Amino acid sequence: MKQRMLAVILVAAAASLAIVPAPSPSDDGAEQVVPISASQYAFDPAEITVQAGQRMILEISSTDVVHGIYVDGYELQAIADVGRIQTLEFKADSPGTFTFRCSVTCGPLHPFMVGKLHVVPDYKWVRLIGGSALAVIAGMIWSQKRETQANI
Amino acid sequence: MRLRRTSEGIELSANPFLRRLLISRWPQWILTVLALAGFLYAILAGLFGTPVGNRNLAITAVWIAWWAVLLLILVPLGGRAWCSICPIPAAGDWLQRGGLMNSDGRQPRGLGRRWPRRLRNLWMQNAGFLLLGITSTVILTTPLVSALMLAGLLAMALIVSAIFERRTFCRYLCPVGGFIGMYSLAAPLALRVKDPAICAEHASKDCYRGSELGHGCPWMVYPGTLQRNAACGLCMECLRTCPLDNVALVLKSPASDLTSSGRKPPISLDESFKAFIMLGAALIYSAVLFGPWAEWKQAAYGIGTLPWFGYALVFSGLALLVIPALYATAAWLGRHAGGIKSIGWRNFLLRSTSGLVPLGLAAWVAFSLSFVFINGAYVISTLSDPLGLDWDLFGTAAVSWQPVLSGLLPGLQMTVLMIGLAWSTSVTIRAISHAVSTRGSRLLASVPTIGANMAIILILGWLYL
């Protein structure tokens, strides 16, 4: 029972380590303006990196059909008509990687038109490797528990 | 609720109500007919509805709703539960049985030929899934192609049922059934006999041959020696035909099929390649469909173009060469590190890669969560407007797209992946424990494979987080 409990705790710790956001730095008042061009089925740039705590101004425009942008995690949305610039302002206060995706049906690959917003530092690899190591240890403990049961 | 504990697990069918429900043909038949109606409706929607994928029920019902239910609930918990009500072989079953509800299994119809011996494995299903895999971006997004593919499966199942015996199509050809069967090895739901000795002494073998009570095992499995879920379609025919009440539906320890003792490895070579292909597909789909690289999406969509051939080559190369080579190397290293002489390298490889079953299942659950949370809203709107013709049957056509809990999605995916990694570690160690006597050498022998599993999870984590 102790082994099972320990394995469960370790898996929970592994998941927590992988998903708990890194501490957010205080607001330094900095601002970053990022023009984003949307076309079937890509955002340009497709990846944006910003320091946590900065104020973001995304200037979205479309080059072909009407597109939209929805930022996961921040739950923000804007529509980009062809030839018009739409702005989306927010403070990037949560470190991590957030998917932004097209929110207006724009063709067959629309559901997969995505980009990534990296709010750094997010210590992603530290958290991933640490979490995976804990998960492996949990699995090793669990296997011992099953083996003990089998021997009994 | 009265349940009994047996050596295999908790005997669910000991409960009189549940047993009646399982033995009666009606609940299963009704669910199958409903699934068939939905399946045909989706085909019609694909053929005659809008070509816009997320506004057509052929795409949303099949690739979002059905896929989510299959991968998130049915396979992890019920193994082949879907196969028991799958509409694809239904017409073939009715043809072979000579009626929609004919329960007499003594005289099956059709040519009843036996499937060639050398094809009695998963290789055809592996090839079929790989073919679907390299063309899936079009299938997933184009209603007409999706409908033609579904109709093709329906026709193929019917033709195969007319020529070959029982569920030959499901067992050896269905590209979906292949991976469901492999991942069912990790599921807790199973059909098992209560006492194999009773089966051994029972001469008429009604469960395999059929009787006036039901059909001989459609999956061509002899329940008396059934010890793993992979080939059991949970159709309950053996529960119906057994005159000695020796068959039970049990809830057992998950993945126990992968760690059973004995000299034979828990998975076969074709199953291990199924695991490699599924893992490769999960990696490729996660990168191509949910990654920010537009060129790869265009390449995957442009069937027949030069970039598509590049995509197909990368997909096939990863699934058939890179991942197998990674695990083959890990097994070679592990066998030497653990000083294992009692079994050969191939046996050790198959044992050590059995952990890919829970690992791959976790990867697919994590991948499928994206579909549900992000695109689930499309199902609600297309229910009212299945063909994209501005209908509003249930008043939900105007429901606009809105992701659900998109901020929590990476966290959920990581939780699933970490559980998968822990589970695969445990399965890997236990699967090789029968070949290695000491705890120290067992750990040494499993470390390279566990390292490979960890590398896969790190790549998926990098893509999702």
XYZ file of C-alpha atoms in Angstrom:
617
model
C 0.000 0.000 0.000
C 2.873 2.348 0.855
C 4.540 1.651 -2.515
C 1.317 2.308 -4.383
C 0.768 5.573 -2.487
C 4.352 6.669 -3.138
C 4.038 5.881 -6.856
C 0.790 7.856 -7.110
C 2.328 10.810 -5.256
C 5.345 10.751 -7.561
C 3.198 10.700 -10.707
C 1.179 13.615 -9.322
C 4.436 15.441 -8.564
C 5.709 14.671 -12.082
C 2.579 16.096 -13.674
C 2.636 19.124 -11.364
C 6.279 19.836 -12.115
C 5.577 19.667 -15.834
C 2.525 21.900 -15.798
C 2.830 24.355 -12.923
C 3.763 27.726 -14.475
C 7.166 29.196 -13.735
C 7.137 32.244 -11.420
C 6.233 35.419 -13.266
C 8.571 38.405 -13.004
C 7.190 41.784 -12.007
C 5.963 44.235 -14.617
C 8.902 46.229 -15.999
C 6.675 48.421 -18.155
C 8.233 47.192 -21.401
C 6.059 46.844 -24.478
C 6.496 44.721 -27.588
C 4.672 45.296 -30.842
C 4.466 42.251 -33.109
C 2.961 42.483 -36.594
C 1.419 39.111 -37.560
C 0.419 38.298 -41.092
C -2.207 35.558 -41.508
C -2.612 33.586 -44.699
C -3.931 30.095 -45.489
C -2.781 28.182 -43.248
C 0.014 29.988 -41.495
C 0.785 32.892 -39.258
C 3.934 34.872 -39.995
C 5.781 34.833 -37.681
C 4.534 31.428 -36.546
C 6.476 31.647 -33.282
C 6.731 34.691 -31.039
C 8.982 34.923 -28.005
C 8.375 37.517 -25.343
C 9.714 38.206 -21.839
C 7.181 37.476 -19.120
C 5.606 40.636 -17.724
C 5.848 42.570 -20.980
C 2.879 44.233 -22.575
C 2.107 42.725 -25.990
C 0.480 44.450 -28.923
C -0.271 41.999 -31.722
C -1.061 43.718 -35.020
C -2.896 41.146 -37.097
C -3.561 41.433 -40.793
C -4.699 38.971 -43.422
C -3.347 38.561 -46.923
C -5.969 36.297 -48.514
C -9.269 35.465 -46.799
C -10.733 36.514 -43.441
C -8.797 34.938 -40.588
C -9.051 35.191 -36.855
C -6.681 34.753 -33.967
C -7.396 33.107 -30.627
C -4.707 32.917 -27.962
C -5.092 29.799 -25.786
C -4.582 30.366 -22.090
C -5.092 34.119 -22.398
C -8.493 33.441 -24.061
C -8.205 36.488 -26.352
C -9.692 36.733 -29.805
C -9.674 39.079 -32.810
C -10.846 38.941 -36.429
C -8.464 39.924 -39.209
C -10.165 41.193 -42.367
C -8.160 41.364 -45.553
C -6.209 44.627 -45.791
C -7.113 45.855 -42.295
C -4.936 45.731 -39.217
C -6.556 44.555 -36.016
C -4.734 44.901 -32.720
C -4.826 42.633 -29.701
C -3.304 44.021 -26.490
C -2.524 42.074 -23.381
C 0.075 41.642 -20.692
C 2.083 38.442 -21.124
C 2.034 37.714 -17.420
C 1.899 33.890 -17.543
C 5.176 32.187 -18.546
C 4.843 29.174 -20.792
C 4.052 28.305 -24.384
C 0.616 29.224 -25.668
C -0.923 28.199 -28.956
C -2.584 30.903 -31.017
C -4.918 29.624 -33.667
C -7.162 30.820 -36.455
C -10.682 31.383 -35.148
C -12.519 31.886 -38.462
C -13.044 28.964 -40.845
C -10.638 29.714 -43.665
C -10.342 26.440 -45.607
C -9.746 22.709 -45.176
C -6.676 23.037 -42.959
C -8.250 25.764 -40.803
C -8.372 23.686 -37.584
C -4.620 23.225 -37.834
C -3.630 26.847 -38.563
C -1.671 27.552 -35.400
C 1.283 29.493 -34.038
C 3.124 29.499 -30.717
C 3.609 32.297 -28.214
C 6.576 31.608 -25.926
C 6.478 33.668 -22.746
C 9.934 33.212 -21.218
C 11.620 32.233 -19.033
C 9.406 29.181 -18.586
C 12.081 26.600 -17.631
C 10.283 24.177 -19.932
C 13.087 21.648 -20.285
C 13.904 21.673 -16.579
C 10.271 20.990 -15.794
C 9.901 18.360 -18.531
C 13.025 16.434 -17.604
C 12.308 16.691 -13.875
C 8.722 15.560 -14.369
C 9.736 12.658 -16.606
C 12.385 11.509 -14.113
C 9.806 11.481 -11.313
C 7.388 9.539 -13.539
C 10.075 6.938 -14.273
C 10.844 6.547 -10.553
C 7.116 6.158 -9.877
C 6.955 3.418 -12.507
C 9.920 1.622 -10.971
C 8.315 1.701 -7.528
C 5.011 0.511 -8.973
C 6.709 -2.414 -10.701
C 8.250 -3.477 -7.373
C 4.824 -3.368 -5.781
C 3.336 -5.581 -8.498
C 6.254 -7.949 -8.193
C 5.770 -8.198 -4.438
C 2.093 -8.990 -5.024
C 2.983 -11.650 -7.605
C 5.433 -13.289 -5.194
C 2.784 -13.407 -2.472
C -24.664 -5.008 -7.066
C -23.374 -8.581 -6.595
C -19.942 -9.228 -8.030
C -17.541 -12.120 -7.576
C -13.738 -12.011 -7.358
C -11.893 -14.665 -9.366
C -8.228 -15.332 -10.129
C -8.605 -13.184 -13.254
C -10.264 -10.254 -11.497
C -13.745 -9.098 -10.574
C -16.381 -11.114 -12.397
C -18.816 -8.504 -13.685
C -21.059 -11.071 -15.354
C -21.757 -12.655 -11.977
C -24.233 -9.873 -11.436
C -27.581 -11.309 -12.632
C -28.819 -8.039 -14.160
C -25.593 -7.410 -16.052
C -25.465 -11.007 -17.190
C -28.986 -10.813 -18.606
C -28.031 -7.576 -20.350
C -24.936 -9.188 -21.891
C -26.619 -12.416 -22.954
C -29.599 -10.718 -24.543
C -28.916 -9.830 -28.160
C -31.121 -6.753 -28.082
C -28.940 -4.132 -26.333
C -25.946 -4.927 -28.551
C -28.106 -5.088 -31.669
C -29.790 -1.756 -30.940
C -26.441 -0.034 -30.325
C -25.002 -1.530 -33.524
C -28.000 -0.409 -35.592
C -27.805 3.086 -34.087
C -24.084 3.205 -34.864
C -24.776 1.986 -38.401
C -27.443 4.674 -38.875
C -24.962 7.315 -37.677
C -22.282 5.868 -39.920
C -24.527 5.963 -43.007
C -25.687 9.475 -42.082
C -22.048 10.578 -41.897
C -21.357 9.011 -45.314
C -24.343 10.833 -46.829
C -23.229 14.094 -45.221
C -19.776 13.632 -46.703
C -21.132 12.848 -50.147
C -23.782 15.547 -50.379
C -22.876 18.143 -47.768
C -20.588 21.144 -47.739
C -16.941 20.543 -48.605
C -15.943 22.638 -45.555
C -14.764 20.010 -43.092
C -15.639 21.662 -39.798
C -19.174 22.418 -41.050
C -19.853 18.832 -42.176
C -21.028 16.037 -39.885
C -18.923 13.497 -41.781
C -15.851 15.133 -40.295
C -17.077 16.376 -36.930
C -19.059 13.265 -35.942
C -16.406 10.806 -37.020
C -13.042 12.485 -36.456
C -13.930 14.608 -33.435
C -16.844 12.958 -31.589
C -16.346 9.264 -32.377
C -12.582 9.496 -32.218
C -12.748 11.198 -28.814
C -15.118 8.601 -27.369
C -12.996 5.785 -28.829
C -9.577 7.000 -27.684
C -10.472 8.736 -24.427
C -13.014 6.285 -23.018
C -13.688 3.056 -24.898
C -10.176 1.812 -25.665
C -8.475 2.722 -22.336
C -11.329 1.305 -20.251
C -13.093 -1.205 -22.455
C -10.439 -2.387 -24.911
C -12.341 -3.719 -27.888
C -15.719 -2.578 -26.508
C -16.245 -0.527 -29.667
C -15.721 -3.628 -31.831
C -18.716 -5.249 -30.129
C -21.045 -2.605 -31.608
C -19.018 -1.504 -34.637
C -21.309 -0.880 -37.630
C -18.677 -1.689 -40.278
C -18.934 -5.519 -40.110
C -22.653 -5.519 -39.201
C -23.927 -6.166 -42.744
C -21.371 -8.952 -43.180
C -22.478 -10.521 -39.888
C -26.115 -10.447 -40.981
C -25.177 -11.966 -44.318
C -23.271 -14.820 -42.669
C -26.022 -15.368 -40.116
C -28.839 -15.279 -42.640
C -30.829 -12.610 -40.817
C -30.711 -9.509 -38.685
C -31.296 -11.321 -35.405
C -30.679 -14.982 -36.200
C -29.169 -16.469 -33.072
C -28.712 -20.016 -34.372
C -25.016 -20.391 -35.049
C -24.996 -23.951 -36.377
C -25.089 -23.172 -40.115
C -23.222 -20.020 -41.098
C -23.805 -18.715 -44.651
C -21.303 -17.394 -47.170
C -18.345 -19.141 -48.727
C -16.678 -19.422 -45.332
C -13.164 -19.694 -46.688
C -10.255 -19.580 -44.307
C -7.920 -16.586 -44.383
C -4.459 -17.574 -45.697
C -2.249 -18.733 -42.863
C 0.657 -16.442 -43.700
C -1.658 -13.431 -43.466
C -3.023 -14.339 -40.037
C -1.261 -11.474 -38.289
C -1.296 -7.687 -38.090
C 0.947 -6.928 -41.066
C -1.932 -6.114 -43.421
C -3.441 -3.893 -40.743
C -0.078 -2.236 -40.189
C 0.196 -1.488 -43.914
C -3.420 -0.263 -44.012
C -2.914 2.065 -41.075
C 0.314 3.399 -42.552
C -1.489 4.101 -45.829
C -4.269 5.879 -43.968
C -1.655 7.685 -41.884
C 0.168 9.258 -44.794
C -3.110 10.371 -46.392
C -4.960 11.228 -43.189
C -4.623 15.015 -43.382
C -6.897 14.931 -46.428
C -9.216 12.306 -44.922
C -9.525 14.315 -41.692
C -10.377 17.576 -43.432
C -12.239 16.673 -46.645
C -15.792 15.345 -46.146
C -16.033 13.684 -49.566
C -12.780 11.763 -49.107
C -13.776 10.834 -45.575
C -17.149 9.537 -46.793
C -15.574 7.532 -49.603
C -13.105 6.001 -47.154
C -15.889 5.028 -44.727
C -18.028 3.633 -47.558
C -15.011 1.728 -48.834
C -14.503 0.118 -45.415
C -18.175 -0.846 -45.307
C -18.035 -2.433 -48.771
C -14.759 -4.196 -48.056
C -16.091 -5.667 -44.810
C -19.177 -6.980 -46.620
C -17.204 -8.538 -49.484
C -14.679 -10.144 -47.126
C -17.517 -11.514 -44.966
C -19.147 -13.061 -48.022
C -15.961 -14.851 -49.034
C -14.128 -15.565 -45.793
C -15.267 -17.040 -42.512
C -16.501 -15.063 -39.508
C -14.889 -11.686 -38.724
C -11.846 -12.108 -40.971
C -12.079 -8.432 -41.912
C -12.000 -7.241 -38.291
C -9.279 -9.629 -37.253
C -6.838 -9.227 -40.128
C -7.776 -6.227 -42.267
C -9.515 -3.415 -40.392
C -6.904 -0.645 -39.930
C -8.710 0.669 -36.852
C -9.247 -2.768 -35.326
C -5.514 -3.416 -35.418
C -4.586 -0.660 -33.024
C -7.697 -1.095 -30.889
C -6.669 -4.720 -30.397
C -3.119 -3.818 -29.457
C -4.152 -1.096 -26.990
C -6.828 -3.406 -25.551
C -3.910 -5.298 -23.997
C -3.750 -2.424 -21.514
C -7.494 -2.346 -20.828
C -9.057 -3.719 -17.639
C -12.170 -5.194 -19.301
C -11.795 -8.759 -20.560
C -13.595 -11.979 -21.372
C -12.032 -15.033 -19.749
C -13.034 -18.547 -18.852
C -13.521 -19.251 -15.165
C -11.884 -22.672 -15.193
C -9.810 -23.758 -18.233
C -9.976 -27.389 -17.070
C -13.737 -27.413 -17.643
C -13.201 -26.172 -21.224
C -10.504 -28.765 -21.853
C -12.903 -31.571 -20.932
C -15.865 -30.127 -22.797
C -15.963 -31.949 -26.147
C -18.535 -30.035 -28.183
C -16.734 -26.654 -27.901
C -19.956 -24.734 -28.503
C -18.141 -21.461 -27.875
C -16.011 -22.010 -30.962
C -18.343 -24.045 -33.162
C -21.613 -22.328 -32.318
C -24.901 -23.801 -31.158
C -28.605 -23.067 -31.238
C -27.887 -20.454 -28.551
C -25.401 -18.432 -30.543
C -22.571 -18.219 -33.015
C -19.151 -19.773 -32.786
C -16.563 -17.160 -31.855
C -16.749 -14.630 -34.722
C -13.153 -13.626 -33.962
C -11.865 -17.181 -34.473
C -10.594 -17.404 -30.935
C -11.026 -20.441 -28.709
C -12.138 -18.890 -25.416
C -10.903 -21.885 -23.422
C -7.310 -20.773 -23.883
C -7.911 -17.027 -24.159
C -5.348 -15.170 -22.063
C -5.097 -11.778 -23.769
C -7.518 -9.173 -25.050
C -6.030 -8.443 -28.472
C -8.150 -10.797 -30.581
C -11.294 -10.893 -28.441
C -14.009 -8.626 -29.858
C -16.103 -8.717 -26.659
C -19.092 -9.789 -28.758
C -20.370 -12.013 -25.890
C -21.192 -14.942 -28.185
C -19.196 -17.324 -25.961
C -21.075 -16.049 -22.919
C -24.270 -16.975 -24.776
C -23.200 -20.354 -26.116
C -21.302 -21.808 -23.151
C -23.599 -24.493 -21.685
C -21.437 -24.807 -18.571
C -21.548 -21.158 -17.489
C -17.762 -21.091 -17.616
C -17.263 -17.761 -19.399
C -17.100 -14.447 -17.574
C -16.713 -10.773 -18.293
C -14.079 -9.622 -15.826
C -12.522 -6.409 -14.625
C -8.847 -7.208 -14.273
C -5.671 -5.357 -13.507
C -4.892 -3.004 -16.441
C -2.045 -4.158 -18.699
C -1.828 -7.550 -16.981
C -1.876 -9.111 -20.473
C 1.493 -7.466 -21.064
C 3.212 -8.815 -18.002
C 2.001 -12.393 -17.836
C 4.674 -14.925 -17.089
C 6.004 -17.540 -19.458
C 8.751 -17.909 -22.035
C 6.680 -16.387 -24.809
C 7.015 -12.576 -25.026
C 3.837 -10.641 -24.202
C 3.612 -9.112 -27.694
C 4.495 -10.452 -31.122
C 6.682 -8.825 -33.791
C 3.710 -7.596 -35.835
C 2.217 -6.114 -32.668
C 5.483 -4.399 -31.780
C 5.544 -2.846 -35.265
C 1.952 -1.786 -34.731
C 3.189 -0.056 -31.560
C 6.064 1.600 -33.462
C 3.736 2.826 -36.213
C 1.202 4.168 -33.728
C 3.896 5.962 -31.747
C 5.392 7.403 -34.948
C 1.949 8.547 -36.080
C 1.283 10.251 -32.725
C 4.599 12.107 -32.988
C 4.090 13.133 -36.616
C 0.477 14.234 -36.130
C 1.349 16.204 -32.999
C 4.103 18.031 -34.869
C 2.385 18.504 -38.222
C -1.203 19.190 -37.193
C -0.624 21.051 -33.923
C 2.821 22.501 -34.570
C 3.448 25.941 -36.094
C 5.134 24.641 -39.250
C 2.832 25.478 -42.164
C 5.052 23.854 -44.816
C 4.533 20.451 -43.203
C 0.761 20.914 -43.142
C 0.749 21.814 -46.835
C 3.009 18.863 -47.604
C 0.731 16.444 -45.699
C -2.298 17.836 -47.529
C -0.860 17.836 -51.038
C -1.210 14.139 -51.880
C 0.791 13.258 -54.972
C 2.999 16.352 -54.834
C 6.748 16.215 -54.247
C 6.476 17.674 -50.695
C 3.862 15.015 -49.886
C 6.239 12.265 -50.965
C 8.756 13.847 -48.587
C 6.151 13.820 -45.818
C 5.217 10.196 -46.578
C 8.879 9.256 -46.524
C 9.465 10.953 -43.159
C 6.274 9.407 -41.734
C 7.141 5.888 -42.925
C 10.816 6.261 -42.086
C 10.075 7.345 -38.538
C 7.512 4.573 -37.978
C 9.319 1.735 -39.722
C 12.994 2.583 -39.276
C 13.878 5.271 -36.732
C 11.633 4.195 -33.857
C 12.235 0.438 -34.375
C 15.990 1.140 -34.582
C 15.828 3.192 -31.379
C 14.123 0.386 -29.471
C 16.217 -2.344 -31.087
C 19.355 -0.518 -29.966
C 17.902 0.005 -26.502
C 17.077 -3.708 -26.278
C 20.567 -4.686 -27.432
C 22.137 -2.393 -24.840
C 19.748 -3.550 -22.129
C 20.344 -7.228 -22.806
C 24.097 -6.718 -22.528
C 23.878 -4.404 -19.510
C 21.678 -6.888 -17.671
C 23.851 -9.846 -18.679
C 20.839 -11.719 -20.033
C 21.600 -15.098 -21.571
C 18.365 -16.969 -20.909
C 16.465 -15.439 -23.838
C 17.493 -14.189 -27.265
C 17.682 -10.588 -28.395
C 14.368 -10.735 -30.308
C 12.513 -12.146 -27.324
C 14.067 -9.466 -25.140
C 13.154 -6.737 -27.668
C 9.524 -7.839 -27.706
C 9.398 -7.956 -23.908
C 10.995 -4.559 -23.484
C 8.793 -2.909 -26.119
C 5.590 -4.122 -24.487
C 5.796 -0.874 -22.479
C 5.027 0.921 -25.746
C 1.412 -0.190 -25.430
C 0.613 2.052 -22.413
C 3.057 4.695 -23.655
C 1.445 4.848 -27.108
C -2.028 4.805 -25.616
C -1.100 7.796 -23.427
C 0.370 9.594 -26.464
C -2.847 9.070 -28.414
C -5.043 10.121 -25.491
C -2.963 13.318 -25.123
C -3.188 13.975 -28.866
C -6.937 13.310 -28.977
C -7.591 15.715 -26.081
C -6.673 18.552 -28.465
C -9.417 17.541 -30.857
C -12.081 17.495 -28.166
C -11.152 20.624 -26.250
C -10.345 22.776 -29.254
C -12.714 21.532 -31.938
C -15.572 19.995 -29.906
C -17.784 23.042 -30.558
C -17.975 22.117 -34.237
C -19.817 18.902 -33.317
C -22.549 20.882 -31.569
C -23.162 23.205 -34.528
C -23.041 20.446 -37.173
C -25.579 18.348 -35.250
C -28.152 20.955 -36.242
C -26.685 21.597 -39.669
C -25.084 18.280 -40.670
C -24.626 19.109 -44.332
C -23.640 22.753 -43.911
C -26.793 23.891 -45.745
C -27.902 26.453 -43.129
C -30.380 24.089 -41.442
C -31.042 24.404 -37.731
C -32.553 21.080 -36.665
C -31.958 21.352 -32.910
C -31.332 25.080 -32.531
C -27.566 24.695 -32.127
C -26.436 25.627 -35.647
C -25.450 29.120 -34.545
C -23.192 27.904 -31.722
C -19.944 29.631 -32.576
C -16.522 28.020 -32.308
C -15.047 28.393 -28.867
C -12.270 26.232 -27.444
C -13.046 24.659 -24.085
C -10.508 25.101 -21.283
C -7.741 25.704 -23.802
C -5.526 27.036 -21.001
C -5.771 23.717 -19.164
C -5.154 21.563 -22.226
C -1.323 21.395 -22.068
C -1.565 20.543 -18.374
C -4.006 17.715 -19.037
C -1.854 16.419 -21.868
C 1.257 16.456 -19.686
C -0.579 14.657 -16.883
C -1.624 11.918 -19.307
C 1.917 11.650 -20.702
C 3.466 11.396 -17.231
C 0.998 8.666 -16.256
C 1.853 6.913 -19.533
C 5.578 7.137 -18.827
C 5.206 5.781 -15.296
C 2.919 3.011 -16.521
C 5.208 2.041 -19.399
C 8.192 1.962 -17.025
C 6.357 -0.423 -14.746
C 5.198 -2.627 -17.645
C 8.688 -2.721 -19.197
C 10.345 -3.837 -15.957
C 7.692 -6.445 -15.235
C 7.695 -7.761 -18.832
C 11.429 -8.487 -18.669
C 11.371 -9.709 -15.075
C 10.570 -13.230 -16.276
C 13.871 -13.314 -18.121
C 16.063 -11.722 -15.444
C 16.443 -13.128 -11.998
C 17.985 -10.350 -9.923
C 16.500 -6.951 -9.237
C 19.719 -5.109 -10.092
C 20.208 -6.660 -13.517
C 16.507 -6.207 -14.221
C 16.842 -2.468 -13.670
C 20.037 -2.304 -15.725
C 18.410 -4.245 -18.543
C 15.362 -1.982 -18.622
C 17.171 1.383 -18.365
C 17.898 1.841 -22.122
C 14.287 1.137 -23.108
C 12.965 3.361 -20.337
C 15.381 6.032 -21.602
C 13.930 5.690 -25.101
C 10.403 5.967 -23.671
C 11.466 9.085 -21.780
C 12.912 10.602 -24.978
C 9.581 10.068 -26.753
C 7.701 11.734 -23.895
C 10.146 14.658 -23.879
C 9.550 15.243 -27.607
C 5.780 15.094 -27.134
C 6.065 17.353 -24.073
C 8.113 19.832 -26.084
C 5.399 19.840 -28.751
C 2.513 20.235 -26.316
C 3.929 22.436 -23.573
